[in-house]
Amino acid sequence: MQELVNRAKALLADGTVQRVLGWKMGDLAYNPEPAFFENEEALSDFVYNSFCGANLSKYMIEASKKEGKTLVFLKPCDTYSFNQLLKEHRILREKAYIIGVGCTGKISGERIKEAGIRGIIAVEGADAFAPAETLQVKTLYGDREIAYKDAMLERCHVCKGKEHKIYDEIIGESRDTADSDRMEKVREIEAMSPEEKFAFFQNELSRCIRCNACRNVCPACSCRKCVFDSTKFDSAQKANVDSFEEKMFHVIRAFHVAGRCTDCGECSRVCPQNIPLHLFNRKLISDINEFYGEYQAGEDDTTVGPLTAFTTDDIEPSDARERG
Amino acid sequence: MSVATEFKPKIVAFCCNWCSYAGADLAGSSRLAYPADVKIIRVPCSCRVNPMFILRAFEKGADGVILCGCHPGDCHYSTGNFYARRRMTLLFSLLDYLGVEEGRTRVEWVSAAEGVKFSQTMNEFVEKIRSLGENVRLGDLRCKN
Ligand code: SF4
Ligand code: SF4
Ligand code: FES
């Protein structure tokens, strides 16, 4: 981590960048948050550890409007979002100096809590570059342990790989932490009867409190005007509102990012209700791959997306549903 | 004893102005019958149909939604229906994934000369929706009811 801070200081000092976009310590040991650092002194709050799952790409929209360059730290999977935002002309390449940071799989306080560990005070072994096999968790109720793998975010179990897709320089080693099939659950749902499917989603979606966290964190959800914003009600009333957009929130959200979602996993990570939003995104990704050829949003910043393209002999909607 | 009321499906048909709407017209002027349960909404092109229109029709109580446009290659605006085809393929597949029976959504290409196809398609679609019954799954996706 010190290496990142030193490099940031050097780039600030020689005038290459005007500010730094990174992570700073949150109010708890396991929730560092995205932050802009305007000068060398401010960097004393900088952190980079295994809890830094937050994808900083979206903050580059704001940074692209500022004077001069911003140094931004991107993990391998974050670079897909960066490319996608470039493709959509939401950010400017020349406003960013990208340090690709090594990633060895990110963990979260939520996953540790899910394992039954409460009252977390401190976590040892969460060094971003040299993580421990087993995390030592100090809690209000004594010392506990959890395997690093078990504390890892869902998305890291289906890691896209350790390669940074865009960068100016790279610091730190990455490792590919994939150990599951990302479409497994999607296939399971596809095989259900309509009643079972609906019951499954009813169980998940009825927990939604419409906090908008999933929309706000999403790099693909960056429209200046959003259908989910209303002048008739504010966020405090969202869950009780019966507007069409609110009632159909989940399907509209998923469809609006179709073909642009990089499967960065941020939506599922931030949902306070643990709603598996990735199951919608991945269904769309799976269909796109099957019907229109393998496509990974954010792989580069030029390839035309699947919903802004067509071929004259595309599959018909009726045939699409008859397969398998 | 209560009298069982016959299920009258509510069906919304989005028809593009240049082909399918003219096809519906032809069906009418040729006296080819199709059920009155079908409510036609005329759109400039199949591509005008924002996926949210389909969802909104369901939210407002439709039991089935069908989109009709010019045959691929015949769109008045050249490429509109090619884009619409991809969108609807993905949307309908996603709805199916959520448990909305796939028979409730359909896309059909109907030209201005195909009055017979229009009436046949609508008759078939209404039959299908009758067999599926009322749609209860897309009122509130948050599943509050
Ligand atoms: S983050 Fe979760 S609870 Fe909040 S609006 Fe999204 S799905 Fe609903
Ligand atoms: S929908 Fe979720 S996984 Fe997809 S780009 Fe947005 S935050 Fe990332
Ligand atoms: S005008 Fe008929 S589909 Fe485009």
CSV table of C-alpha atoms and ligand atoms in Angstrom, one decimal:
chain,number,residue,atom,x,y,z
A,1,MET,CA,0.0,0.0,0.0
A,2,GLN,CA,2.8,2.4,0.8
A,3,GLU,CA,4.0,1.9,-2.7
A,4,LEU,CA,0.7,3.3,-4.0
A,5,VAL,CA,0.9,6.3,-1.7
A,6,ASN,CA,4.5,7.1,-2.7
A,7,ARG,CA,3.7,6.9,-6.4
A,8,ALA,CA,0.6,9.2,-5.8
A,9,LYS,CA,2.8,11.7,-4.0
A,10,ALA,CA,5.3,11.7,-6.8
A,11,LEU,CA,2.7,12.2,-9.5
A,12,LEU,CA,1.1,15.1,-7.5
A,13,ALA,CA,4.5,16.6,-6.9
A,14,ASP,CA,5.7,16.6,-10.6
A,15,GLY,CA,2.3,18.0,-11.7
A,16,THR,CA,1.2,15.0,-13.8
A,17,VAL,CA,-2.0,14.8,-11.8
A,18,GLN,CA,-4.0,17.4,-9.9
A,19,ARG,CA,-5.7,15.0,-7.5
A,20,VAL,CA,-6.0,11.4,-6.6
A,21,LEU,CA,-9.0,9.1,-6.7
A,22,GLY,CA,-8.7,6.2,-4.3
A,23,TRP,CA,-10.1,4.8,-1.1
A,24,LYS,CA,-10.0,6.1,2.5
A,25,MET,CA,-10.7,4.5,5.8
A,26,GLY,CA,-14.4,4.4,6.7
A,27,ASP,CA,-15.9,4.4,10.2
A,28,LEU,CA,-15.4,0.7,10.6
A,29,ALA,CA,-12.5,-1.6,9.9
A,30,TYR,CA,-14.2,-3.2,7.0
A,31,ASN,CA,-15.8,-0.3,5.0
A,32,PRO,CA,-13.2,1.8,3.2
A,33,GLU,CA,-14.9,4.3,0.9
A,34,PRO,CA,-14.1,6.0,-2.4
A,35,ALA,CA,-12.4,9.4,-1.9
A,36,PHE,CA,-10.7,12.2,-3.7
A,37,PHE,CA,-7.4,13.4,-2.3
A,38,GLU,CA,-6.5,16.9,-3.3
A,39,ASN,CA,-2.9,17.0,-1.9
A,40,GLU,CA,-0.1,15.2,-0.3
A,41,GLU,CA,-1.3,15.7,3.3
A,42,ALA,CA,-4.7,14.3,2.5
A,43,LEU,CA,-3.1,11.1,1.4
A,44,SER,CA,-2.5,10.1,5.0
A,45,ASP,CA,-6.0,8.8,5.0
A,46,PHE,CA,-5.5,6.7,1.9
A,47,VAL,CA,-6.0,2.9,2.2
A,48,TYR,CA,-5.8,0.0,-0.2
A,49,ASN,CA,-6.6,-3.4,1.4
A,50,SER,CA,-8.8,-6.4,0.6
A,51,PHE,CA,-11.9,-4.5,1.6
A,52,CYS,CA,-11.5,-2.0,-1.2
A,53,GLY,CA,-14.1,-3.6,-3.5
A,54,ALA,CA,-15.6,-0.3,-4.6
A,55,ASN,CA,-15.1,0.4,-8.3
A,56,LEU,CA,-13.9,3.9,-8.8
A,57,SER,CA,-14.6,4.2,-12.5
A,58,LYS,CA,-17.9,6.0,-12.1
A,59,TYR,CA,-16.3,8.8,-10.1
A,60,MET,CA,-14.3,9.6,-13.2
A,61,ILE,CA,-17.4,11.2,-14.7
A,62,GLU,CA,-17.1,13.9,-12.0
A,63,ALA,CA,-13.3,13.9,-12.3
A,64,SER,CA,-13.5,14.4,-16.1
A,65,LYS,CA,-15.2,17.7,-15.6
A,66,LYS,CA,-12.4,19.0,-13.3
A,67,GLU,CA,-9.3,20.8,-14.2
A,68,GLY,CA,-6.3,18.6,-15.1
A,69,LYS,CA,-5.7,14.9,-14.7
A,70,THR,CA,-6.9,12.7,-11.9
A,71,LEU,CA,-4.9,9.7,-10.8
A,72,VAL,CA,-7.3,6.8,-10.5
A,73,PHE,CA,-6.6,3.3,-9.1
A,74,LEU,CA,-8.4,0.6,-11.0
A,75,LYS,CA,-8.5,-3.1,-10.2
A,76,PRO,CA,-8.6,-5.5,-13.2
A,77,CYS,CA,-12.4,-5.8,-13.2
A,78,ASP,CA,-12.8,-2.0,-12.7
A,79,THR,CA,-11.0,-1.4,-16.0
A,80,TYR,CA,-13.9,-2.9,-17.9
A,81,SER,CA,-16.2,-0.3,-16.5
A,82,PHE,CA,-13.7,2.4,-17.3
A,83,ASN,CA,-13.6,1.2,-21.0
A,84,GLN,CA,-17.4,1.0,-21.1
A,85,LEU,CA,-17.7,4.6,-19.8
A,86,LEU,CA,-15.2,5.7,-22.4
A,87,LYS,CA,-17.2,4.0,-25.1
A,88,GLU,CA,-20.3,5.9,-24.0
A,89,HIS,CA,-18.4,9.2,-23.9
A,90,ARG,CA,-19.1,9.7,-20.3
A,91,ILE,CA,-15.5,10.1,-19.3
A,92,LEU,CA,-12.4,11.4,-20.9
A,93,ARG,CA,-9.3,9.3,-21.3
A,94,GLU,CA,-7.0,12.3,-21.3
A,95,LYS,CA,-8.3,13.3,-17.9
A,96,ALA,CA,-7.2,10.1,-16.2
A,97,TYR,CA,-3.9,8.7,-15.2
A,98,ILE,CA,-4.6,5.1,-14.5
A,99,ILE,CA,-2.6,3.0,-12.1
A,100,GLY,CA,-3.8,-0.6,-12.4
A,101,VAL,CA,-3.6,-2.0,-8.9
A,102,GLY,CA,-3.1,-5.6,-8.2
A,103,CYS,CA,-6.1,-7.5,-6.8
A,104,THR,CA,-6.1,-10.8,-5.0
A,105,GLY,CA,-9.9,-11.1,-4.6
A,106,LYS,CA,-11.9,-8.6,-2.5
A,107,ILE,CA,-13.6,-9.5,0.7
A,108,SER,CA,-16.5,-7.8,2.6
A,109,GLY,CA,-17.8,-7.3,6.1
A,110,GLU,CA,-21.1,-8.5,4.8
A,111,ARG,CA,-19.7,-11.9,3.9
A,112,ILE,CA,-18.0,-12.2,7.2
A,113,LYS,CA,-21.2,-11.3,9.0
A,114,GLU,CA,-23.1,-13.9,6.9
A,115,ALA,CA,-20.8,-16.5,8.3
A,116,GLY,CA,-22.1,-15.6,11.7
A,117,ILE,CA,-19.3,-13.4,12.9
A,118,ARG,CA,-20.8,-10.3,14.6
A,119,GLY,CA,-19.4,-7.2,16.2
A,120,ILE,CA,-16.3,-7.0,14.0
A,121,ILE,CA,-13.6,-4.6,15.5
A,122,ALA,CA,-10.6,-5.5,13.4
A,123,VAL,CA,-9.6,-7.9,10.7
A,124,GLU,CA,-6.0,-9.2,10.2
A,125,GLY,CA,-4.8,-10.7,7.0
A,126,ALA,CA,-6.6,-8.3,4.7
A,127,ASP,CA,-3.4,-6.9,3.1
A,128,ALA,CA,-4.3,-6.3,-0.6
A,129,PHE,CA,-1.0,-7.6,-1.9
A,130,ALA,CA,-0.2,-10.4,0.6
A,131,PRO,CA,-3.5,-11.6,1.9
A,132,ALA,CA,-3.6,-14.4,4.5
A,133,GLU,CA,-5.3,-17.8,3.8
A,134,THR,CA,-7.2,-17.3,7.0
A,135,LEU,CA,-8.4,-14.0,8.3
A,136,GLN,CA,-8.1,-13.3,12.1
A,137,VAL,CA,-11.2,-11.4,13.1
A,138,LYS,CA,-11.3,-9.5,16.4
A,139,THR,CA,-14.9,-9.0,17.5
A,140,LEU,CA,-16.7,-7.6,20.5
A,141,TYR,CA,-17.3,-11.2,21.5
A,142,GLY,CA,-13.8,-12.6,21.2
A,143,ASP,CA,-11.5,-13.7,18.4
A,144,ARG,CA,-12.8,-15.6,15.4
A,145,GLU,CA,-11.4,-16.9,12.2
A,146,ILE,CA,-12.7,-17.2,8.7
A,147,ALA,CA,-11.0,-18.5,5.5
A,148,TYR,CA,-10.2,-15.7,3.1
A,149,LYS,CA,-12.1,-17.5,0.3
A,150,ASP,CA,-15.3,-17.6,2.4
A,151,ALA,CA,-15.1,-13.8,3.0
A,152,MET,CA,-14.7,-13.1,-0.7
A,153,LEU,CA,-17.3,-11.2,-2.7
A,154,GLU,CA,-19.5,-13.3,-5.0
A,155,ARG,CA,-18.1,-11.6,-8.0
A,156,CYS,CA,-14.6,-12.6,-7.1
A,157,HIS,CA,-15.6,-16.3,-7.2
A,158,VAL,CA,-16.4,-15.6,-10.9
A,159,CYS,CA,-13.4,-13.3,-11.5
A,160,LYS,CA,-13.0,-12.1,-15.1
A,161,GLY,CA,-9.2,-12.5,-14.8
A,162,LYS,CA,-6.1,-10.7,-13.6
A,163,GLU,CA,-5.6,-8.6,-16.7
A,164,HIS,CA,-6.0,-4.9,-16.6
A,165,LYS,CA,-7.8,-3.8,-19.9
A,166,ILE,CA,-6.6,-0.2,-19.8
A,167,TYR,CA,-3.8,1.4,-17.7
A,168,ASP,CA,-0.8,3.7,-17.7
A,169,GLU,CA,1.2,1.7,-15.2
A,170,ILE,CA,0.6,-1.3,-13.0
A,171,ILE,CA,1.5,-1.8,-9.4
A,172,GLY,CA,1.1,-5.1,-7.6
A,173,GLU,CA,0.4,-8.6,-8.6
A,174,SER,CA,-3.1,-9.9,-9.3
A,175,ARG,CA,-4.5,-13.4,-9.1
A,176,ASP,CA,-7.4,-15.0,-10.8
A,177,THR,CA,-9.7,-16.1,-8.0
A,178,ALA,CA,-12.5,-17.7,-10.1
A,179,ASP,CA,-13.6,-21.0,-8.7
A,180,SER,CA,-17.3,-21.2,-9.8
A,181,ASP,CA,-19.4,-21.1,-12.9
A,182,ARG,CA,-21.0,-17.6,-13.1
A,183,MET,CA,-24.0,-18.9,-15.0
A,184,GLU,CA,-24.8,-21.8,-12.6
A,185,LYS,CA,-27.6,-20.1,-10.8
A,186,VAL,CA,-29.0,-18.6,-14.0
A,187,ARG,CA,-29.3,-22.1,-15.5
A,188,GLU,CA,-30.9,-23.4,-12.3
A,189,ILE,CA,-33.6,-20.7,-12.5
A,190,GLU,CA,-34.2,-21.2,-16.3
A,191,ALA,CA,-35.0,-24.8,-15.6
A,192,MET,CA,-37.7,-23.9,-13.1
A,193,SER,CA,-41.5,-23.8,-13.8
A,194,PRO,CA,-43.1,-20.4,-14.2
A,195,GLU,CA,-44.5,-20.8,-10.7
A,196,GLU,CA,-41.2,-21.6,-9.2
A,197,LYS,CA,-39.5,-18.8,-11.0
A,198,PHE,CA,-41.9,-16.3,-9.8
A,199,ALA,CA,-41.8,-17.6,-6.3
A,200,PHE,CA,-38.0,-17.4,-6.3
A,201,PHE,CA,-38.0,-13.7,-7.5
A,202,GLN,CA,-40.9,-12.8,-5.2
A,203,ASN,CA,-38.9,-14.0,-2.3
A,204,GLU,CA,-35.9,-11.9,-3.4
A,205,LEU,CA,-37.6,-8.8,-4.6
A,206,SER,CA,-40.1,-8.3,-1.9
A,207,ARG,CA,-37.2,-7.3,0.4
A,208,CYS,CA,-36.3,-4.3,-1.8
A,209,ILE,CA,-36.5,-1.1,0.1
A,210,ARG,CA,-35.9,1.0,-3.0
A,211,CYS,CA,-32.9,2.7,-1.6
A,212,ASN,CA,-31.5,3.2,-5.1
A,213,ALA,CA,-28.0,2.1,-4.0
A,214,CYS,CA,-27.8,-0.4,-6.8
A,215,ARG,CA,-28.6,2.3,-9.4
A,216,ASN,CA,-26.3,4.9,-7.8
A,217,VAL,CA,-23.3,2.6,-7.7
A,218,CYS,CA,-23.6,1.3,-11.2
A,219,PRO,CA,-21.1,2.6,-13.8
A,220,ALA,CA,-23.6,1.8,-16.5
A,221,CYS,CA,-26.4,3.8,-14.8
A,222,SER,CA,-25.0,7.2,-15.5
A,223,CYS,CA,-27.8,8.9,-17.4
A,224,ARG,CA,-28.1,12.6,-16.6
A,225,LYS,CA,-31.9,12.1,-16.4
A,226,CYS,CA,-33.1,8.8,-14.9
A,227,VAL,CA,-36.6,7.3,-15.1
A,228,PHE,CA,-36.4,6.5,-11.4
A,229,ASP,CA,-36.1,10.1,-10.4
A,230,SER,CA,-39.3,11.9,-9.9
A,231,THR,CA,-40.4,15.4,-8.9
A,232,LYS,CA,-43.4,13.9,-7.3
A,233,PHE,CA,-41.7,12.0,-4.5
A,234,ASP,CA,-38.3,11.9,-3.0
A,235,SER,CA,-36.1,8.9,-2.0
A,236,ALA,CA,-37.7,8.7,1.4
A,237,GLN,CA,-41.0,7.7,-0.1
A,238,LYS,CA,-39.8,5.5,-2.9
A,239,ALA,CA,-40.7,2.1,-1.3
A,240,ASN,CA,-44.3,3.2,-0.9
A,241,VAL,CA,-44.8,4.8,-4.2
A,242,ASP,CA,-46.9,3.1,-6.8
A,243,SER,CA,-45.6,4.6,-9.9
A,244,PHE,CA,-45.1,2.4,-12.9
A,245,GLU,CA,-41.3,2.8,-12.8
A,246,GLU,CA,-41.2,1.8,-9.1
A,247,LYS,CA,-43.4,-1.2,-9.6
A,248,MET,CA,-41.2,-2.5,-12.4
A,249,PHE,CA,-37.9,-1.2,-11.0
A,250,HIS,CA,-36.0,-4.4,-11.3
A,251,VAL,CA,-36.8,-5.3,-14.8
A,252,ILE,CA,-36.3,-1.7,-16.0
A,253,ARG,CA,-33.0,-1.4,-14.3
A,254,ALA,CA,-31.7,-4.6,-15.7
A,255,PHE,CA,-32.9,-3.8,-19.2
A,256,HIS,CA,-31.4,-0.3,-19.1
A,257,VAL,CA,-28.0,-1.8,-18.6
A,258,ALA,CA,-28.4,-4.7,-21.0
A,259,GLY,CA,-25.5,-4.9,-23.3
A,260,ARG,CA,-23.6,-2.4,-21.3
A,261,CYS,CA,-23.3,-4.1,-17.9
A,262,THR,CA,-19.8,-5.4,-17.5
A,263,ASP,CA,-20.9,-7.7,-14.6
A,264,CYS,CA,-18.7,-5.7,-12.3
A,265,GLY,CA,-20.9,-6.9,-9.4
A,266,GLU,CA,-21.2,-3.6,-7.7
A,267,CYS,CA,-25.0,-3.7,-7.6
A,268,SER,CA,-25.1,-6.9,-5.7
A,269,ARG,CA,-22.2,-5.8,-3.4
A,270,VAL,CA,-24.0,-2.7,-2.2
A,271,CYS,CA,-27.5,-3.9,-1.9
A,272,PRO,CA,-28.4,-3.6,1.8
A,273,GLN,CA,-31.0,-6.3,1.4
A,274,ASN,CA,-28.7,-8.8,-0.3
A,275,ILE,CA,-30.8,-9.0,-3.4
A,276,PRO,CA,-28.9,-10.9,-6.1
A,277,LEU,CA,-29.2,-8.3,-8.8
A,278,HIS,CA,-26.5,-10.1,-10.8
A,279,LEU,CA,-29.0,-12.8,-11.6
A,280,PHE,CA,-30.9,-10.4,-13.8
A,281,ASN,CA,-27.7,-9.0,-15.4
A,282,ARG,CA,-26.3,-12.4,-16.1
A,283,LYS,CA,-29.5,-13.7,-17.6
A,284,LEU,CA,-29.2,-10.8,-20.2
A,285,ILE,CA,-25.5,-11.5,-20.6
A,286,SER,CA,-26.1,-15.2,-21.2
A,287,ASP,CA,-28.8,-14.5,-23.8
A,288,ILE,CA,-26.7,-12.0,-25.6
A,289,ASN,CA,-23.8,-14.4,-25.7
A,290,GLU,CA,-26.0,-17.2,-27.0
A,291,PHE,CA,-28.0,-15.2,-29.6
A,292,TYR,CA,-25.5,-12.6,-30.8
A,293,GLY,CA,-22.1,-14.1,-30.1
A,294,GLU,CA,-19.8,-13.9,-27.1
A,295,TYR,CA,-19.6,-10.3,-25.9
A,296,GLN,CA,-18.0,-8.8,-22.9
A,297,ALA,CA,-18.9,-5.1,-22.2
A,298,GLY,CA,-15.8,-3.0,-21.5
A,299,GLU,CA,-13.4,-5.5,-23.1
A,300,ASP,CA,-12.3,-2.5,-25.2
A,301,ASP,CA,-13.7,1.0,-25.8
A,302,THR,CA,-14.7,0.6,-29.5
A,303,THR,CA,-16.7,-2.5,-30.2
A,304,VAL,CA,-20.3,-1.8,-31.0
A,305,GLY,CA,-22.7,-3.1,-28.3
A,306,PRO,CA,-25.2,-5.8,-29.0
A,307,LEU,CA,-28.3,-3.7,-28.6
A,308,THR,CA,-27.0,-1.0,-30.9
A,309,ALA,CA,-26.3,-3.5,-33.7
A,310,PHE,CA,-28.1,-6.2,-35.6
A,311,THR,CA,-27.7,-8.7,-38.3
A,312,THR,CA,-30.4,-9.3,-40.9
A,313,ASP,CA,-30.8,-13.0,-39.9
A,314,ASP,CA,-31.0,-12.5,-36.1
A,315,ILE,CA,-33.0,-15.1,-34.2
A,316,GLU,CA,-36.7,-14.4,-33.9
A,317,PRO,CA,-38.1,-13.9,-30.3
A,318,SER,CA,-40.3,-17.0,-30.6
A,319,ASP,CA,-37.4,-19.2,-31.7
A,320,ALA,CA,-35.2,-17.8,-28.9
A,321,ARG,CA,-37.5,-19.1,-26.3
A,322,GLU,CA,-38.0,-22.5,-27.8
A,323,ARG,CA,-34.3,-23.4,-27.6
A,324,GLY,CA,-33.4,-25.9,-24.9
B,1,MET,CA,-75.1,-20.7,-7.3
B,2,SER,CA,-72.8,-18.2,-8.8
B,3,VAL,CA,-72.5,-18.0,-12.5
B,4,ALA,CA,-69.0,-18.5,-13.8
B,5,THR,CA,-68.1,-15.4,-15.7
B,6,GLU,CA,-66.2,-16.0,-18.9
B,7,PHE,CA,-62.6,-14.9,-18.8
B,8,LYS,CA,-62.2,-12.0,-21.2
B,9,PRO,CA,-58.5,-11.5,-21.9
B,10,LYS,CA,-57.1,-8.0,-22.3
B,11,ILE,CA,-54.7,-8.0,-25.2
B,12,VAL,CA,-52.6,-5.1,-26.4
B,13,ALA,CA,-51.2,-5.2,-29.9
B,14,PHE,CA,-48.6,-2.6,-30.9
B,15,CYS,CA,-48.8,-2.3,-34.7
B,16,CYS,CA,-46.5,-0.3,-36.9
B,17,ASN,CA,-48.2,2.3,-39.0
B,18,TRP,CA,-46.7,1.2,-42.3
B,19,CYS,CA,-47.4,-2.5,-42.5
B,20,SER,CA,-49.2,-4.1,-39.6
B,21,TYR,CA,-51.7,-1.4,-38.9
B,22,ALA,CA,-52.5,-1.4,-42.7
B,23,GLY,CA,-52.7,-5.2,-42.4
B,24,ALA,CA,-55.3,-4.8,-39.6
B,25,ASP,CA,-57.2,-2.4,-41.8
B,26,LEU,CA,-57.2,-4.9,-44.6
B,27,ALA,CA,-58.4,-7.6,-42.2
B,28,GLY,CA,-61.3,-5.3,-41.3
B,29,SER,CA,-62.2,-4.3,-44.8
B,30,SER,CA,-62.0,-7.9,-45.9
B,31,ARG,CA,-64.4,-8.8,-43.1
B,32,LEU,CA,-61.9,-11.2,-41.5
B,33,ALA,CA,-62.9,-11.5,-37.9
B,34,TYR,CA,-60.6,-11.2,-34.9
B,35,PRO,CA,-61.6,-10.9,-31.3
B,36,ALA,CA,-62.6,-7.6,-29.8
B,37,ASP,CA,-60.3,-8.4,-26.9
B,38,VAL,CA,-57.4,-7.1,-29.0
B,39,LYS,CA,-56.7,-3.4,-28.5
B,40,ILE,CA,-54.5,-2.0,-31.2
B,41,ILE,CA,-52.0,0.8,-30.4
B,42,ARG,CA,-50.6,2.3,-33.6
B,43,VAL,CA,-46.9,3.2,-33.5
B,44,PRO,CA,-44.8,4.8,-36.2
B,45,CYS,CA,-42.5,1.8,-36.3
B,46,SER,CA,-41.9,-1.4,-34.3
B,47,CYS,CA,-38.7,0.2,-33.1
B,48,ARG,CA,-40.7,3.0,-31.4
B,49,VAL,CA,-41.8,0.4,-28.9
B,50,ASN,CA,-39.7,1.1,-25.8
B,51,PRO,CA,-39.5,-2.1,-23.7
B,52,MET,CA,-41.1,0.0,-21.0
B,53,PHE,CA,-44.3,0.2,-23.2
B,54,ILE,CA,-44.6,-3.6,-23.0
B,55,LEU,CA,-44.1,-3.5,-19.2
B,56,ARG,CA,-46.6,-0.7,-18.8
B,57,ALA,CA,-49.2,-2.6,-20.7
B,58,PHE,CA,-48.8,-5.5,-18.4
B,59,GLU,CA,-48.8,-3.3,-15.3
B,60,LYS,CA,-52.1,-1.7,-16.5
B,61,GLY,CA,-53.6,-5.2,-16.6
B,62,ALA,CA,-52.9,-6.7,-20.0
B,63,ASP,CA,-52.9,-10.5,-20.1
B,64,GLY,CA,-50.9,-10.6,-23.3
B,65,VAL,CA,-48.9,-8.2,-25.4
B,66,ILE,CA,-48.0,-8.6,-29.1
B,67,LEU,CA,-45.8,-6.5,-31.3
B,68,CYS,CA,-46.4,-6.4,-35.0
B,69,GLY,CA,-44.2,-4.7,-37.6
B,70,CYS,CA,-43.1,-4.9,-41.2
B,71,HIS,CA,-41.2,-8.0,-42.3
B,72,PRO,CA,-37.5,-7.9,-41.7
B,73,GLY,CA,-36.0,-5.9,-44.6
B,74,ASP,CA,-39.2,-4.1,-45.2
B,75,CYS,CA,-39.2,-1.5,-42.4
B,76,HIS,CA,-40.3,1.9,-43.6
B,77,TYR,CA,-37.3,3.3,-41.8
B,78,SER,CA,-35.0,0.6,-43.1
B,79,THR,CA,-33.6,-0.9,-39.9
B,80,GLY,CA,-36.1,-0.2,-37.1
B,81,ASN,CA,-37.5,-3.7,-36.9
B,82,PHE,CA,-34.0,-5.2,-36.7
B,83,TYR,CA,-33.3,-3.3,-33.5
B,84,ALA,CA,-36.8,-4.0,-32.2
B,85,ARG,CA,-36.2,-7.7,-32.8
B,86,ARG,CA,-33.1,-7.8,-30.6
B,87,ARG,CA,-34.8,-5.8,-27.9
B,88,MET,CA,-37.9,-7.9,-27.8
B,89,THR,CA,-35.9,-11.2,-27.9
B,90,LEU,CA,-34.1,-10.1,-24.8
B,91,LEU,CA,-37.0,-8.6,-23.0
B,92,PHE,CA,-39.3,-11.5,-23.6
B,93,SER,CA,-36.7,-14.0,-22.5
B,94,LEU,CA,-36.1,-11.9,-19.3
B,95,LEU,CA,-39.9,-11.9,-18.6
B,96,ASP,CA,-40.0,-15.7,-19.1
B,97,TYR,CA,-37.1,-16.0,-16.6
B,98,LEU,CA,-39.2,-14.1,-14.1
B,99,GLY,CA,-42.0,-16.5,-14.4
B,100,VAL,CA,-44.2,-14.6,-16.9
B,101,GLU,CA,-45.3,-17.5,-19.2
B,102,GLU,CA,-43.6,-17.1,-22.6
B,103,GLY,CA,-46.9,-17.4,-24.5
B,104,ARG,CA,-48.0,-14.0,-23.1
B,105,THR,CA,-45.6,-12.1,-25.3
B,106,ARG,CA,-45.2,-12.4,-29.1
B,107,VAL,CA,-43.7,-10.7,-32.1
B,108,GLU,CA,-45.1,-11.2,-35.5
B,109,TRP,CA,-44.2,-9.6,-38.8
B,110,VAL,CA,-47.3,-8.6,-40.8
B,111,SER,CA,-47.3,-6.7,-44.1
B,112,ALA,CA,-50.0,-4.4,-45.4
B,113,ALA,CA,-51.2,-7.1,-47.7
B,114,GLU,CA,-51.5,-9.8,-45.0
B,115,GLY,CA,-55.0,-9.2,-43.7
B,116,VAL,CA,-55.4,-12.9,-43.4
B,117,LYS,CA,-52.2,-13.4,-41.4
B,118,PHE,CA,-53.2,-10.5,-39.1
B,119,SER,CA,-56.6,-12.0,-38.3
B,120,GLN,CA,-55.1,-15.5,-37.9
B,121,THR,CA,-52.4,-14.3,-35.7
B,122,MET,CA,-54.8,-12.4,-33.4
B,123,ASN,CA,-57.2,-15.4,-33.2
B,124,GLU,CA,-54.3,-17.7,-32.3
B,125,PHE,CA,-52.9,-15.3,-29.7
B,126,VAL,CA,-56.2,-14.7,-28.0
B,127,GLU,CA,-56.7,-18.5,-27.8
B,128,LYS,CA,-53.3,-18.8,-26.2
B,129,ILE,CA,-54.0,-16.1,-23.6
B,130,ARG,CA,-57.4,-17.7,-22.9
B,131,SER,CA,-55.6,-20.9,-22.1
B,132,LEU,CA,-53.1,-19.2,-19.9
B,133,GLY,CA,-55.7,-17.2,-18.0
B,134,GLU,CA,-55.4,-13.9,-16.3
B,135,ASN,CA,-51.9,-12.5,-15.8
B,136,VAL,CA,-51.3,-11.8,-12.2
B,137,ARG,CA,-47.5,-11.6,-12.2
B,138,LEU,CA,-46.7,-8.2,-13.6
B,139,GLY,CA,-48.8,-5.8,-11.6
B,140,ASP,CA,-46.1,-5.0,-9.1
B,141,LEU,CA,-42.7,-6.6,-9.7
B,142,ARG,CA,-41.7,-5.8,-6.2
B,143,CYS,CA,-44.1,-8.6,-5.5
B,144,LYS,CA,-45.9,-6.7,-2.8
B,145,ASN,CA,-49.2,-8.2,-3.6
C,1,SF4,S1,-29.8,-1.7,-3.6
C,1,SF4,FE1,-31.1,-3.4,-3.1
C,1,SF4,S2,-32.7,-2.6,-1.7
C,1,SF4,FE2,-31.7,-0.9,-2.7
C,1,SF4,S3,-33.0,-0.4,-4.5
C,1,SF4,FE3,-31.4,-1.8,-5.2
C,1,SF4,S4,-32.3,-3.9,-5.0
C,1,SF4,FE4,-33.6,-2.5,-3.8
C,2,SF4,S1,-25.6,-3.6,-13.3
C,2,SF4,FE1,-24.3,-4.2,-11.5
C,2,SF4,S2,-22.8,-5.5,-12.4
C,2,SF4,FE2,-23.7,-4.4,-14.2
C,2,SF4,S3,-22.3,-2.6,-14.5
C,2,SF4,FE3,-24.0,-2.0,-13.1
C,2,SF4,S4,-23.2,-2.3,-11.0
C,2,SF4,FE4,-21.9,-3.4,-12.4
C,3,FES,S1,-42.0,0.9,-40.1
C,3,FES,FE1,-42.9,-1.0,-39.8
C,3,FES,S2,-41.4,-1.9,-38.5
C,3,FES,FE2,-40.4,-0.1,-39.0
